[in-house]
Amino acid sequence: MDVSSGAAVAALLWDVYDTKQNERDKKDTPQITSIDYTEFQQQKHPTTTKRDTIRVLDLCCSPGLKLCTIADMFTSSFSSNATVVGVDISTHRMALCKNIVKKYHIDPSTSGHAAAVTGGEMTSSKKVDIRLYETDGTAFGRTTNRAESWEDRGLIFDSTVAHEQIATAGKRKRMNKSAKSRERKRLKERSFLDYSASLPQNKESLNASTVDENALLTMKQFDKVLVDAECSTDGAIKHLQKKQSCNYKSSNLPNKMQEEALTTENSSHKTQTMIENTILSSQPKLTNLVKLQQSLLLNGFHLLKPGGTLIYSTCSLCSEQNEGVISWLLHQEGDAFVIPVSFTKATSLLLGEKRASKDLITDGSICGTVRFCPSLELSLSVATEETNAVSSDIGSIKKEALFGGGFFLAKIGKKCKK
């Protein structure tokens, strides 16, 4: 996960980037026009205490790096317990996400959490539950009923169940039939934890035996929502490099010249051609993509608690996919408003004043939104200074190009009902 992508997690979890709050640059501080920021701060989570469990939703979670970072932050930096829910529709991507979560949060040999797991339960004073749903993010959280099959809700992973499996598996690396059967039974039981039931006596937690067959199940809302939406990826350096690489490799240039063309700004072998981004060049495809982004953002906002905060982000620089989607939401939902954010000072501390002044971060056309501008030149200069040489290995350069990605970010608040 590069630095610009990490900014989405930082803005989601902390208020220090909210420019109205810290006023880092008073001359250019955007103003909130739809609601006073101080009033919003007082309204946020009025019933939340340190003992409450904070609920966080990552609506487009694969491959899982942001989700793992969020879970790590609650483990190390916050006093509250947390439930982190990840959603994605792709079976392939969710399999990857599940493996990453297991590696960095479950497996004692790789996660660093071995001391905190005893008998399948986390013994730490703080508990972070992670649940993954393989389902459509535009429809996730819809009201359902008890009679619906639990598999239809899409729960494929629960961290508590995974810890229990490790405690009972012993030295076995693969689950046998009985272990898989136990996992399905426990997932079925855990599949009700994210729902509230419409019963005469409302219950905080549900299980398969206590919910009436005809009861309506409604998804519990979230304190924080991240919508890192699917996009055309035209701002991501790694995708641009891949397109360039495919283009040069399809040419008749020798391998050494192909690498030189990709890594040297003024190479004699460099051409102006690049594989076409069909999403941007096809208006029907772009229109369908924007509709998907609008649906994801709208559903994420509906799942957000009043007083909560939502981050919408893409790795595209296309205004239709960024400011256009935000404007659409603001017109659709009267209780939605933009919370202005700024990363200027953070960038200066990380890169230094000289690099930070290269227009790496600019304001979006909507006041308070942020654009990270792609800069391969800056990425390569960072790699050069840190390694004292630009590697001829293209893969190494990709790993060092942490700050070059294009990225759009907007922070949305939801008004509390008076």
Short mmCIF file of C-alpha atoms in Angstrom, two decimals:
data_model
loop_
_atom_site.label_atom_id
_atom_site.label_comp_id
_atom_site.label_asym_id
_atom_site.label_seq_id
_atom_site.Cartn_x
_atom_site.Cartn_y
_atom_site.Cartn_z
CA MET A 1 0.00 0.00 0.00
CA ASP A 2 1.55 3.32 -1.06
CA VAL A 3 1.51 6.55 0.91
CA SER A 4 -1.33 8.21 -0.98
CA SER A 5 -3.56 5.15 -0.43
CA GLY A 6 -2.59 5.15 3.24
CA ALA A 7 -3.90 8.71 3.45
CA ALA A 8 -7.42 7.33 3.06
CA VAL A 9 -6.98 5.20 6.19
CA ALA A 10 -5.40 8.10 8.09
CA ALA A 11 -8.22 10.50 7.21
CA LEU A 12 -10.79 7.85 8.13
CA LEU A 13 -9.41 7.12 11.59
CA TRP A 14 -8.05 10.50 12.71
CA ASP A 15 -9.43 14.04 12.82
CA VAL A 16 -6.01 15.73 12.78
CA TYR A 17 -6.17 16.13 8.98
CA ASP A 18 -9.45 18.02 9.19
CA THR A 19 -8.43 21.56 8.28
CA LYS A 20 -11.24 23.26 10.20
CA GLN A 21 -10.07 21.54 13.37
CA ASN A 22 -6.31 22.03 13.34
CA GLU A 23 -6.11 25.04 10.95
CA ARG A 24 -2.64 24.10 9.73
CA ASP A 25 -2.79 26.65 6.93
CA LYS A 26 -5.12 29.41 8.03
CA LYS A 27 -4.84 31.34 4.78
CA ASP A 28 -6.11 28.49 2.64
CA THR A 29 -8.32 26.69 5.13
CA PRO A 30 -11.58 25.68 3.36
CA GLN A 31 -14.76 26.43 5.22
CA ILE A 32 -17.62 24.02 5.83
CA THR A 33 -20.71 25.65 4.43
CA SER A 34 -23.39 23.05 5.17
CA ILE A 35 -22.83 22.66 8.89
CA ASP A 36 -20.56 24.21 11.48
CA TYR A 37 -17.62 21.93 12.24
CA THR A 38 -17.72 22.52 16.00
CA GLU A 39 -21.38 21.53 16.09
CA PHE A 40 -20.57 18.41 14.08
CA GLN A 41 -17.76 17.47 16.51
CA GLN A 42 -20.17 17.80 19.42
CA GLN A 43 -22.77 15.69 17.63
CA LYS A 44 -20.42 12.89 16.59
CA HIS A 45 -21.14 9.56 18.26
CA PRO A 46 -23.00 11.08 21.23
CA THR A 47 -23.43 7.69 22.92
CA THR A 48 -19.96 6.34 22.20
CA THR A 49 -17.75 5.54 25.20
CA LYS A 50 -14.45 3.75 25.54
CA ARG A 51 -16.31 0.54 26.26
CA ASP A 52 -18.33 0.65 23.07
CA THR A 53 -17.21 -1.32 20.03
CA ILE A 54 -16.41 0.90 17.06
CA ARG A 55 -17.74 -0.49 13.80
CA VAL A 56 -15.71 0.13 10.62
CA LEU A 57 -16.74 -0.87 7.09
CA ASP A 58 -14.33 -1.28 4.16
CA LEU A 59 -16.82 -1.58 1.32
CA CYS A 60 -14.33 -2.47 -1.45
CA CYS A 61 -11.76 -4.21 0.70
CA SER A 62 -9.61 -6.41 -1.53
CA PRO A 63 -6.74 -7.11 -1.56
CA GLY A 64 -7.01 -6.29 2.16
CA LEU A 65 -4.04 -4.05 2.96
CA LYS A 66 -6.16 -1.09 4.05
CA LEU A 67 -8.40 -3.39 6.08
CA CYS A 68 -5.36 -4.88 7.85
CA THR A 69 -3.99 -1.40 8.53
CA ILE A 70 -7.30 -0.34 10.08
CA ALA A 71 -7.30 -3.43 12.31
CA ASP A 72 -3.68 -2.78 13.28
CA MET A 73 -4.46 0.80 14.26
CA PHE A 74 -7.25 -0.29 16.59
CA THR A 75 -4.98 -2.95 18.08
CA SER A 76 -2.12 -0.54 18.78
CA SER A 77 -3.43 3.03 18.90
CA PHE A 78 -7.01 3.13 20.16
CA SER A 79 -8.62 2.24 23.47
CA SER A 80 -11.88 0.96 21.99
CA ASN A 81 -12.73 -2.52 20.82
CA ALA A 82 -13.51 -2.67 17.11
CA THR A 83 -15.33 -4.69 14.50
CA VAL A 84 -13.82 -4.28 11.04
CA VAL A 85 -16.00 -5.55 8.19
CA GLY A 86 -14.66 -6.03 4.67
CA VAL A 87 -16.85 -6.46 1.58
CA ASP A 88 -15.99 -7.32 -2.03
CA ILE A 89 -17.90 -9.05 -4.81
CA SER A 90 -14.97 -10.85 -6.47
CA THR A 91 -14.36 -14.45 -5.39
CA HIS A 92 -10.74 -14.31 -6.55
CA ARG A 93 -9.97 -11.01 -4.80
CA MET A 94 -11.70 -12.08 -1.60
CA ALA A 95 -9.67 -15.29 -1.52
CA LEU A 96 -6.55 -13.12 -1.66
CA CYS A 97 -7.92 -10.80 1.01
CA LYS A 98 -8.75 -13.73 3.27
CA ASN A 99 -5.21 -15.10 2.94
CA ILE A 100 -3.67 -11.70 3.72
CA VAL A 101 -5.83 -11.25 6.83
CA LYS A 102 -4.92 -14.75 8.01
CA LYS A 103 -1.23 -14.10 7.46
CA TYR A 104 -1.06 -10.75 9.25
CA HIS A 105 -3.75 -11.12 11.92
CA ILE A 106 -4.38 -14.80 12.60
CA ASP A 107 -1.40 -17.09 11.93
CA PRO A 108 0.78 -17.08 15.10
CA SER A 109 3.95 -17.61 13.05
CA THR A 110 3.46 -14.52 10.86
CA SER A 111 1.00 -12.19 12.57
CA GLY A 112 2.87 -11.30 15.73
CA HIS A 113 -0.30 -11.95 17.75
CA ALA A 114 0.66 -15.36 19.08
CA ALA A 115 0.86 -14.20 22.69
CA ALA A 116 -2.63 -12.75 22.55
CA VAL A 117 -4.39 -15.95 21.47
CA THR A 118 -5.35 -18.58 24.03
CA GLY A 119 -7.84 -21.34 23.39
CA GLY A 120 -9.25 -19.62 20.36
CA GLU A 121 -9.98 -16.34 22.13
CA MET A 122 -8.11 -13.06 22.15
CA THR A 123 -6.93 -12.44 25.73
CA SER A 124 -5.87 -8.84 25.12
CA SER A 125 -7.72 -6.03 26.91
CA LYS A 126 -8.73 -4.84 23.43
CA LYS A 127 -10.42 -7.01 20.87
CA VAL A 128 -10.58 -6.43 17.12
CA ASP A 129 -12.98 -8.67 15.22
CA ILE A 130 -12.58 -8.97 11.45
CA ARG A 131 -15.36 -10.30 9.23
CA LEU A 132 -15.27 -10.66 5.44
CA TYR A 133 -18.32 -10.78 3.18
CA GLU A 134 -18.17 -11.91 -0.43
CA THR A 135 -21.13 -10.02 -1.80
CA ASP A 136 -22.18 -7.03 -3.88
CA GLY A 137 -21.12 -3.82 -2.16
CA THR A 138 -24.01 -1.91 -3.73
CA ALA A 139 -26.54 -4.18 -1.97
CA PHE A 140 -24.61 -5.13 1.18
CA GLY A 141 -26.59 -4.60 4.36
CA ARG A 142 -30.02 -4.82 2.82
CA THR A 143 -32.82 -5.77 5.16
CA THR A 144 -33.34 -9.52 5.10
CA ASN A 145 -35.16 -12.11 7.15
CA ARG A 146 -34.18 -14.95 9.40
CA ALA A 147 -35.43 -17.59 6.96
CA GLU A 148 -32.90 -16.55 4.31
CA SER A 149 -29.92 -18.88 4.09
CA TRP A 150 -26.95 -17.47 5.99
CA GLU A 151 -24.71 -18.25 2.99
CA ASP A 152 -26.75 -15.73 0.98
CA ARG A 153 -25.46 -12.98 3.25
CA GLY A 154 -21.96 -13.85 2.04
CA LEU A 155 -19.97 -14.26 5.27
CA ILE A 156 -16.80 -16.18 4.37
CA PHE A 157 -14.46 -15.30 7.24
CA ASP A 158 -14.63 -14.41 10.92
CA SER A 159 -11.47 -13.82 12.93
CA THR A 160 -12.88 -15.40 16.11
CA VAL A 161 -13.70 -18.58 14.19
CA ALA A 162 -10.23 -18.55 12.65
CA HIS A 163 -8.59 -18.27 16.08
CA GLU A 164 -10.72 -21.17 17.29
CA GLN A 165 -9.54 -23.28 14.36
CA ILE A 166 -5.90 -22.61 15.20
CA ALA A 167 -6.48 -23.56 18.82
CA THR A 168 -8.09 -26.89 17.88
CA ALA A 169 -6.09 -27.79 14.77
CA GLY A 170 -2.82 -28.57 16.50
CA LYS A 171 -0.14 -29.35 13.93
CA ARG A 172 -2.57 -29.90 11.08
CA LYS A 173 -2.08 -27.40 8.28
CA ARG A 174 -5.23 -28.28 6.36
CA MET A 175 -8.79 -28.62 7.60
CA ASN A 176 -10.39 -32.04 7.40
CA LYS A 177 -14.11 -32.56 6.75
CA SER A 178 -15.10 -32.26 10.40
CA ALA A 179 -13.12 -29.03 10.79
CA LYS A 180 -14.80 -27.56 7.71
CA SER A 181 -18.19 -28.60 9.09
CA ARG A 182 -17.39 -26.87 12.40
CA GLU A 183 -16.32 -23.75 10.53
CA ARG A 184 -19.60 -23.61 8.59
CA LYS A 185 -21.60 -24.06 11.78
CA ARG A 186 -19.70 -21.29 13.58
CA LEU A 187 -19.94 -18.92 10.60
CA LYS A 188 -23.68 -19.52 10.54
CA GLU A 189 -23.85 -18.56 14.22
CA ARG A 190 -21.60 -15.53 13.74
CA SER A 191 -23.47 -14.35 10.64
CA PHE A 192 -26.09 -12.64 12.84
CA LEU A 193 -23.65 -10.45 14.78
CA ASP A 194 -23.78 -7.60 12.26
CA TYR A 195 -27.58 -7.48 12.27
CA SER A 196 -30.31 -6.18 14.54
CA ALA A 197 -33.67 -7.92 14.62
CA SER A 198 -37.10 -6.31 14.54
CA LEU A 199 -38.50 -8.13 17.57
CA PRO A 200 -40.71 -7.03 20.47
CA GLN A 201 -37.58 -7.05 22.61
CA ASN A 202 -34.57 -5.88 20.66
CA LYS A 203 -31.38 -7.78 21.31
CA GLU A 204 -27.86 -6.40 21.02
CA SER A 205 -26.43 -9.69 19.76
CA LEU A 206 -28.17 -12.42 17.85
CA ASN A 207 -27.64 -16.08 17.17
CA ALA A 208 -29.36 -18.75 15.15
CA SER A 209 -31.46 -20.06 18.04
CA THR A 210 -32.85 -16.80 19.44
CA VAL A 211 -34.14 -15.09 16.29
CA ASP A 212 -37.64 -15.80 15.13
CA GLU A 213 -37.90 -17.17 11.59
CA ASN A 214 -40.04 -14.23 10.49
CA ALA A 215 -37.95 -11.51 12.12
CA LEU A 216 -36.48 -8.82 9.88
CA LEU A 217 -32.72 -8.45 10.12
CA THR A 218 -31.25 -4.99 9.59
CA MET A 219 -27.53 -4.33 9.25
CA LYS A 220 -26.12 -2.39 12.20
CA GLN A 221 -24.74 0.93 11.05
CA PHE A 222 -21.06 1.80 11.10
CA ASP A 223 -19.12 4.58 12.81
CA LYS A 224 -16.67 4.83 9.92
CA VAL A 225 -16.94 3.73 6.28
CA LEU A 226 -14.23 3.50 3.62
CA VAL A 227 -15.33 3.37 -0.02
CA ASP A 228 -12.14 2.91 -2.07
CA ALA A 229 -14.18 2.48 -5.20
CA GLU A 230 -13.41 0.56 -8.35
CA CYS A 231 -12.13 3.01 -10.96
CA SER A 232 -10.25 3.35 -14.24
CA THR A 233 -6.86 3.35 -12.37
CA ASP A 234 -5.51 6.03 -14.70
CA GLY A 235 -3.71 7.78 -11.84
CA ALA A 236 -1.87 4.76 -10.44
CA ILE A 237 1.81 4.67 -11.39
CA LYS A 238 1.99 0.88 -11.11
CA HIS A 239 -0.81 0.53 -13.65
CA LEU A 240 0.74 3.12 -15.97
CA GLN A 241 4.08 1.33 -15.75
CA LYS A 242 2.39 -1.95 -16.52
CA LYS A 243 0.75 -0.48 -19.61
CA GLN A 244 4.06 1.02 -20.72
CA SER A 245 5.86 -2.23 -20.03
CA CYS A 246 3.36 -4.22 -22.10
CA ASN A 247 3.72 -1.70 -24.90
CA TYR A 248 7.51 -1.80 -24.97
CA LYS A 249 7.67 -5.56 -24.59
CA SER A 250 5.40 -5.90 -27.59
CA SER A 251 7.90 -3.87 -29.62
CA ASN A 252 11.04 -5.15 -31.26
CA LEU A 253 13.40 -3.35 -28.88
CA PRO A 254 15.98 -5.50 -27.05
CA ASN A 255 15.24 -6.11 -23.35
CA LYS A 256 17.95 -3.70 -22.19
CA MET A 257 16.53 -0.89 -24.34
CA GLN A 258 13.00 -1.64 -23.06
CA GLU A 259 14.20 -1.18 -19.46
CA GLU A 260 16.04 2.02 -20.41
CA ALA A 261 12.90 3.39 -22.04
CA LEU A 262 10.90 2.74 -18.88
CA THR A 263 13.46 4.09 -16.40
CA THR A 264 15.07 7.01 -18.26
CA GLU A 265 13.14 10.23 -18.70
CA ASN A 266 14.84 11.28 -21.97
CA SER A 267 15.54 7.88 -23.49
CA SER A 268 15.95 7.84 -27.26
CA HIS A 269 13.81 4.71 -27.28
CA LYS A 270 10.88 6.29 -25.45
CA THR A 271 7.72 6.67 -27.50
CA GLN A 272 4.55 8.62 -26.89
CA THR A 273 2.28 5.64 -27.34
CA MET A 274 0.67 3.68 -24.54
CA ILE A 275 -1.93 0.97 -24.34
CA GLU A 276 -5.32 2.65 -24.45
CA ASN A 277 -7.41 2.91 -21.29
CA THR A 278 -10.67 1.66 -22.75
CA ILE A 279 -12.75 2.83 -19.78
CA LEU A 280 -11.79 6.46 -20.37
CA SER A 281 -11.99 6.25 -24.15
CA SER A 282 -15.42 4.61 -24.18
CA GLN A 283 -18.23 6.85 -22.92
CA PRO A 284 -20.65 3.93 -22.27
CA LYS A 285 -18.01 2.15 -20.16
CA LEU A 286 -17.22 5.32 -18.23
CA THR A 287 -20.93 5.98 -17.64
CA ASN A 288 -21.46 2.46 -16.28
CA LEU A 289 -18.40 2.80 -14.04
CA VAL A 290 -19.61 6.11 -12.61
CA LYS A 291 -23.03 4.57 -11.90
CA LEU A 292 -21.30 1.75 -10.01
CA GLN A 293 -19.27 4.26 -7.99
CA GLN A 294 -22.41 6.24 -7.17
CA SER A 295 -24.19 3.07 -6.02
CA LEU A 296 -21.25 2.04 -3.82
CA LEU A 297 -20.97 5.48 -2.25
CA LEU A 298 -24.72 5.78 -1.67
CA ASN A 299 -24.92 2.37 0.00
CA GLY A 300 -21.88 3.16 2.13
CA PHE A 301 -23.48 6.43 3.22
CA HIS A 302 -26.75 4.69 4.11
CA LEU A 303 -24.77 2.25 6.27
CA LEU A 304 -23.07 5.13 8.10
CA LYS A 305 -24.30 6.21 11.52
CA PRO A 306 -25.46 9.81 11.97
CA GLY A 307 -22.39 11.62 13.27
CA GLY A 308 -20.09 9.16 11.51
CA THR A 309 -17.50 9.79 8.80
CA LEU A 310 -16.96 8.27 5.37
CA ILE A 311 -13.96 8.35 3.04
CA TYR A 312 -14.49 8.12 -0.71
CA SER A 313 -11.33 7.55 -2.75
CA THR A 314 -10.16 6.39 -6.16
CA CYS A 315 -6.80 6.03 -7.92
CA SER A 316 -8.20 7.97 -10.88
CA LEU A 317 -7.75 11.63 -11.81
CA CYS A 318 -10.94 11.67 -13.88
CA SER A 319 -13.28 14.33 -12.45
CA GLU A 320 -16.40 12.34 -13.40
CA GLN A 321 -15.25 9.54 -11.08
CA ASN A 322 -14.23 11.88 -8.25
CA GLU A 323 -15.78 15.30 -7.76
CA GLY A 324 -18.67 14.31 -10.00
CA VAL A 325 -19.60 11.39 -7.74
CA ILE A 326 -19.25 13.51 -4.59
CA SER A 327 -21.44 16.26 -6.05
CA TRP A 328 -24.05 13.66 -6.95
CA LEU A 329 -24.14 12.35 -3.36
CA LEU A 330 -24.42 15.85 -1.88
CA HIS A 331 -27.46 16.50 -4.08
CA GLN A 332 -28.98 13.09 -3.26
CA GLU A 333 -28.51 13.18 0.50
CA GLY A 334 -29.35 16.34 2.43
CA ASP A 335 -27.52 15.15 5.55
CA ALA A 336 -24.21 14.63 3.70
CA PHE A 337 -21.48 17.28 3.71
CA VAL A 338 -17.76 17.52 2.95
CA ILE A 339 -15.27 17.70 5.82
CA PRO A 340 -12.22 19.56 4.42
CA VAL A 341 -8.92 17.72 4.86
CA SER A 342 -5.29 18.67 4.23
CA PHE A 343 -2.09 16.63 4.05
CA THR A 344 0.27 19.49 3.17
CA LYS A 345 2.14 19.58 6.49
CA ALA A 346 2.32 15.78 6.74
CA THR A 347 3.84 15.64 3.25
CA SER A 348 6.42 18.30 4.14
CA LEU A 349 7.48 16.34 7.21
CA LEU A 350 7.81 13.13 5.23
CA LEU A 351 9.42 14.38 2.02
CA GLY A 352 10.90 17.73 3.00
CA GLU A 353 9.83 21.18 1.89
CA LYS A 354 11.59 20.94 -1.50
CA ARG A 355 9.82 17.79 -2.65
CA ALA A 356 6.51 18.71 -1.04
CA SER A 357 6.41 21.90 -3.10
CA LYS A 358 6.28 19.97 -6.39
CA ASP A 359 2.48 20.05 -6.52
CA LEU A 360 2.32 16.51 -5.20
CA ILE A 361 -0.93 17.34 -3.39
CA THR A 362 -3.53 19.77 -4.73
CA ASP A 363 -7.09 20.71 -3.85
CA GLY A 364 -9.92 19.09 -5.75
CA SER A 365 -12.47 21.23 -7.54
CA ILE A 366 -14.81 20.69 -4.56
CA CYS A 367 -13.56 22.68 -1.58
CA GLY A 368 -11.89 20.40 0.98
CA THR A 369 -11.25 17.40 -1.27
CA VAL A 370 -7.68 16.32 -2.05
CA ARG A 371 -5.81 15.09 -5.11
CA PHE A 372 -2.46 13.28 -4.95
CA CYS A 373 -0.85 13.91 -8.33
CA PRO A 374 1.20 11.16 -10.02
CA SER A 375 4.91 11.97 -10.24
CA LEU A 376 7.16 9.24 -11.59
CA GLU A 377 10.08 11.72 -11.54
CA LEU A 378 9.59 12.30 -7.81
CA SER A 379 9.22 8.57 -7.20
CA LEU A 380 12.49 7.81 -8.97
CA SER A 381 14.31 10.62 -7.13
CA VAL A 382 13.17 9.17 -3.81
CA ALA A 383 14.37 5.74 -4.91
CA THR A 384 17.70 7.21 -6.04
CA GLU A 385 18.42 9.00 -2.77
CA GLU A 386 17.41 6.06 -0.60
CA THR A 387 19.33 3.42 -2.53
CA ASN A 388 22.12 5.71 -3.90
CA ALA A 389 21.42 4.28 -7.33
CA VAL A 390 18.46 3.78 -9.58
CA SER A 391 18.16 0.04 -10.04
CA SER A 392 17.97 -1.29 -13.56
CA ASP A 393 15.40 -3.77 -12.28
CA ILE A 394 11.96 -2.35 -13.12
CA GLY A 395 10.37 -4.36 -10.32
CA SER A 396 12.63 -2.72 -7.74
CA ILE A 397 11.71 0.73 -8.98
CA LYS A 398 8.01 -0.11 -8.63
CA LYS A 399 8.57 -0.99 -4.98
CA GLU A 400 10.36 2.31 -4.33
CA ALA A 401 7.81 4.44 -6.19
CA LEU A 402 5.73 4.91 -3.08
CA PHE A 403 4.77 8.53 -3.53
CA GLY A 404 4.07 8.72 -7.24
CA GLY A 405 0.51 7.41 -7.41
CA GLY A 406 -2.43 9.57 -8.41
CA PHE A 407 -5.23 9.48 -5.85
CA PHE A 408 -8.44 11.35 -5.01
CA LEU A 409 -9.85 11.58 -1.50
CA ALA A 410 -12.96 13.15 0.00
CA LYS A 411 -14.14 12.97 3.61
CA ILE A 412 -17.90 13.00 4.12
CA GLY A 413 -19.78 13.62 7.33
CA LYS A 414 -23.35 12.63 8.15
CA LYS A 415 -25.46 15.05 10.16
CA CYS A 416 -27.13 13.88 13.32
CA LYS A 417 -30.89 14.20 13.45
CA LYS A 418 -31.98 16.90 15.86
#
